[in-house]
Amino acid sequence: MAGPMAHSRARRNPADGRAPVRRAAATVGVLFLLVGVLGFVPGITTGFADLRLAGHQSGAELFGVFQVSVLHNLVHLAFGLAGLVLSRSASGARAYLFGAGAAYLVLWLYGLAVDQRTGANFIPVNDADGWLHLGLGLGMIGLGLLTRSDANRP
């Protein structure tokens, strides 16, 4: 059984004292950064030789499922950086989760509307991306709603 001394030697959790919405935004940001980087890693991204700057001609797929391009990967990196920067405040973190969540819902709608075999599919997206964008949009907005400020709680 650990005594009081064991607790005092324990490492401090860097998330201690941070609003849950800030932790959520930072976590989502890190995940976007990771996905953005992985989109440039051969093997994790199949068809890497077919990675294009943009457009539906990009034959690269992250994890062999999600169609990606250089532009697509850069968008992930940008969303990741935005998450880390905006997680510095609770209001920024909440704005990030709602704003980025809404943007992903727009991307989902874009994927439904665009003919995936044409130049209009410039990001590019496939059906798997569409489902992922829907889940990300709803998930991020849900995190923004579920991580309400603790200020009004007893």
Tab-separated table of C-alpha atoms in Angstrom:
chain	number	residue	atom	x	y	z
A	1	MET	CA	0.000	0.000	0.000
A	2	ALA	CA	1.477	3.324	-1.077
A	3	GLY	CA	1.836	6.004	1.553
A	4	PRO	CA	1.634	9.775	1.204
A	5	MET	CA	5.272	9.955	0.106
A	6	ALA	CA	4.596	7.847	-3.000
A	7	HIS	CA	2.039	10.364	-4.198
A	8	SER	CA	4.336	13.327	-3.675
A	9	ARG	CA	6.971	11.746	-5.891
A	10	ALA	CA	4.558	11.045	-8.705
A	11	ARG	CA	4.976	13.050	-11.859
A	12	ARG	CA	2.598	15.913	-12.400
A	13	ASN	CA	0.126	15.331	-15.212
A	14	PRO	CA	0.543	18.248	-17.677
A	15	ALA	CA	-3.228	18.171	-18.276
A	16	ASP	CA	-3.992	18.838	-14.593
A	17	GLY	CA	-5.828	22.095	-14.139
A	18	ARG	CA	-6.683	22.455	-17.825
A	19	ALA	CA	-10.310	22.798	-18.838
A	20	PRO	CA	-11.607	19.586	-20.443
A	21	VAL	CA	-12.382	21.484	-23.651
A	22	ARG	CA	-8.732	22.555	-23.872
A	23	ARG	CA	-7.543	18.970	-23.444
A	24	ALA	CA	-10.043	17.784	-26.061
A	25	ALA	CA	-8.966	20.402	-28.611
A	26	ALA	CA	-5.276	19.696	-28.003
A	27	THR	CA	-5.832	15.949	-28.349
A	28	VAL	CA	-7.761	16.383	-31.595
A	29	GLY	CA	-5.028	18.720	-32.831
A	30	VAL	CA	-2.307	16.173	-32.100
A	31	LEU	CA	-4.302	13.470	-33.886
A	32	PHE	CA	-4.695	15.674	-36.966
A	33	LEU	CA	-0.948	16.393	-36.946
A	34	LEU	CA	-0.228	12.673	-36.715
A	35	VAL	CA	-2.575	11.857	-39.602
A	36	GLY	CA	-1.109	14.694	-41.675
A	37	VAL	CA	2.415	13.372	-41.183
A	38	LEU	CA	1.386	9.748	-41.781
A	39	GLY	CA	-0.082	10.800	-45.127
A	40	PHE	CA	3.498	11.417	-46.273
A	41	VAL	CA	4.874	8.061	-45.058
A	42	PRO	CA	5.233	5.330	-47.701
A	43	GLY	CA	3.779	2.035	-46.523
A	44	ILE	CA	1.306	3.659	-44.171
A	45	THR	CA	0.074	5.506	-47.239
A	46	THR	CA	-0.428	2.907	-49.961
A	47	GLY	CA	0.125	3.893	-53.566
A	48	PHE	CA	2.566	6.521	-52.320
A	49	ALA	CA	4.146	6.820	-55.775
A	50	ASP	CA	0.724	7.987	-56.997
A	51	LEU	CA	0.492	10.804	-54.417
A	52	ARG	CA	-0.377	14.008	-56.279
A	53	LEU	CA	-0.459	17.645	-55.227
A	54	ALA	CA	-4.261	17.695	-55.472
A	55	GLY	CA	-7.101	16.219	-57.465
A	56	HIS	CA	-8.929	12.990	-57.946
A	57	GLN	CA	-5.968	11.496	-59.840
A	58	SER	CA	-4.077	10.998	-56.575
A	59	GLY	CA	-3.960	7.246	-56.119
A	60	ALA	CA	-2.482	7.361	-52.621
A	61	GLU	CA	-4.577	6.083	-49.709
A	62	LEU	CA	-3.848	6.528	-46.026
A	63	PHE	CA	-4.009	3.086	-44.389
A	64	GLY	CA	-5.076	1.795	-47.828
A	65	VAL	CA	-8.556	3.277	-47.311
A	66	PHE	CA	-8.690	7.100	-47.270
A	67	GLN	CA	-7.735	8.845	-50.521
A	68	VAL	CA	-5.142	11.554	-49.857
A	69	SER	CA	-3.103	14.108	-51.746
A	70	VAL	CA	-0.438	16.572	-50.678
A	71	LEU	CA	-3.210	19.172	-50.272
A	72	HIS	CA	-5.295	16.770	-48.180
A	73	ASN	CA	-2.327	16.056	-45.902
A	74	LEU	CA	-1.537	19.762	-45.565
A	75	VAL	CA	-5.157	20.421	-44.558
A	76	HIS	CA	-4.785	17.808	-41.795
A	77	LEU	CA	-1.570	19.478	-40.625
A	78	ALA	CA	-3.262	22.905	-40.639
A	79	PHE	CA	-6.216	21.612	-38.611
A	80	GLY	CA	-3.736	20.042	-36.183
A	81	LEU	CA	-1.771	23.249	-35.700
A	82	ALA	CA	-4.995	25.210	-35.284
A	83	GLY	CA	-6.114	22.783	-32.584
A	84	LEU	CA	-2.887	23.192	-30.633
A	85	VAL	CA	-2.864	26.989	-30.926
A	86	LEU	CA	-6.537	27.404	-30.069
A	87	SER	CA	-6.343	24.956	-27.153
A	88	ARG	CA	-4.453	27.625	-25.207
A	89	SER	CA	-7.784	29.040	-24.006
A	90	ALA	CA	-11.145	27.448	-23.282
A	91	SER	CA	-12.958	29.828	-25.619
A	92	GLY	CA	-10.432	29.181	-28.406
A	93	ALA	CA	-10.645	25.433	-27.878
A	94	ARG	CA	-14.431	25.484	-28.016
A	95	ALA	CA	-14.343	27.668	-31.160
A	96	TYR	CA	-11.902	25.192	-32.723
A	97	LEU	CA	-14.048	22.161	-31.952
A	98	PHE	CA	-17.228	23.802	-33.254
A	99	GLY	CA	-15.593	25.517	-36.235
A	100	ALA	CA	-13.492	22.573	-37.377
A	101	GLY	CA	-16.415	20.235	-36.723
A	102	ALA	CA	-18.620	22.398	-38.941
A	103	ALA	CA	-15.896	22.476	-41.601
A	104	TYR	CA	-15.770	18.684	-41.610
A	105	LEU	CA	-19.543	18.510	-41.993
A	106	VAL	CA	-19.181	20.820	-45.009
A	107	LEU	CA	-16.490	18.475	-46.380
A	108	TRP	CA	-18.904	15.583	-45.878
A	109	LEU	CA	-21.562	17.434	-47.876
A	110	TYR	CA	-18.947	18.285	-50.521
A	111	GLY	CA	-18.110	14.584	-50.808
A	112	LEU	CA	-21.787	13.763	-51.319
A	113	ALA	CA	-22.233	16.429	-53.986
A	114	VAL	CA	-19.023	16.138	-56.012
A	115	ASP	CA	-18.494	13.631	-58.796
A	116	GLN	CA	-15.430	11.823	-57.448
A	117	ARG	CA	-14.140	11.074	-60.955
A	118	THR	CA	-13.861	14.711	-62.057
A	119	GLY	CA	-11.575	17.663	-61.457
A	120	ALA	CA	-14.183	19.065	-59.050
A	121	ASN	CA	-12.906	16.476	-56.559
A	122	PHE	CA	-9.780	18.563	-55.959
A	123	ILE	CA	-9.176	17.643	-52.296
A	124	PRO	CA	-9.656	14.518	-53.099
A	125	VAL	CA	-12.290	12.513	-51.214
A	126	ASN	CA	-13.673	9.008	-51.582
A	127	ASP	CA	-16.588	7.264	-49.845
A	128	ALA	CA	-14.438	6.287	-46.851
A	129	ASP	CA	-13.376	9.931	-46.460
A	130	GLY	CA	-17.019	10.949	-46.531
A	131	TRP	CA	-17.944	8.695	-43.635
A	132	LEU	CA	-14.853	9.809	-41.734
A	133	HIS	CA	-15.674	13.497	-42.313
A	134	LEU	CA	-19.218	12.940	-41.018
A	135	GLY	CA	-17.873	11.201	-37.899
A	136	LEU	CA	-15.217	13.855	-37.316
A	137	GLY	CA	-17.683	16.704	-37.720
A	138	LEU	CA	-20.224	15.218	-35.328
A	139	GLY	CA	-17.508	14.062	-32.928
A	140	MET	CA	-15.779	17.435	-32.704
A	141	ILE	CA	-19.044	19.308	-32.221
A	142	GLY	CA	-20.023	16.705	-29.631
A	143	LEU	CA	-16.736	17.239	-27.777
A	144	GLY	CA	-17.388	20.983	-27.794
A	145	LEU	CA	-20.808	20.389	-26.245
A	146	LEU	CA	-19.741	17.714	-23.754
A	147	THR	CA	-16.760	19.640	-22.387
A	148	ARG	CA	-18.706	22.542	-20.977
A	149	SER	CA	-16.913	24.817	-18.559
A	150	ASP	CA	-16.716	23.593	-14.988
A	151	ALA	CA	-17.338	27.142	-13.704
A	152	ASN	CA	-21.042	26.532	-13.031
A	153	ARG	CA	-20.582	23.176	-11.354
A	154	PRO	CA	-20.475	22.857	-7.551
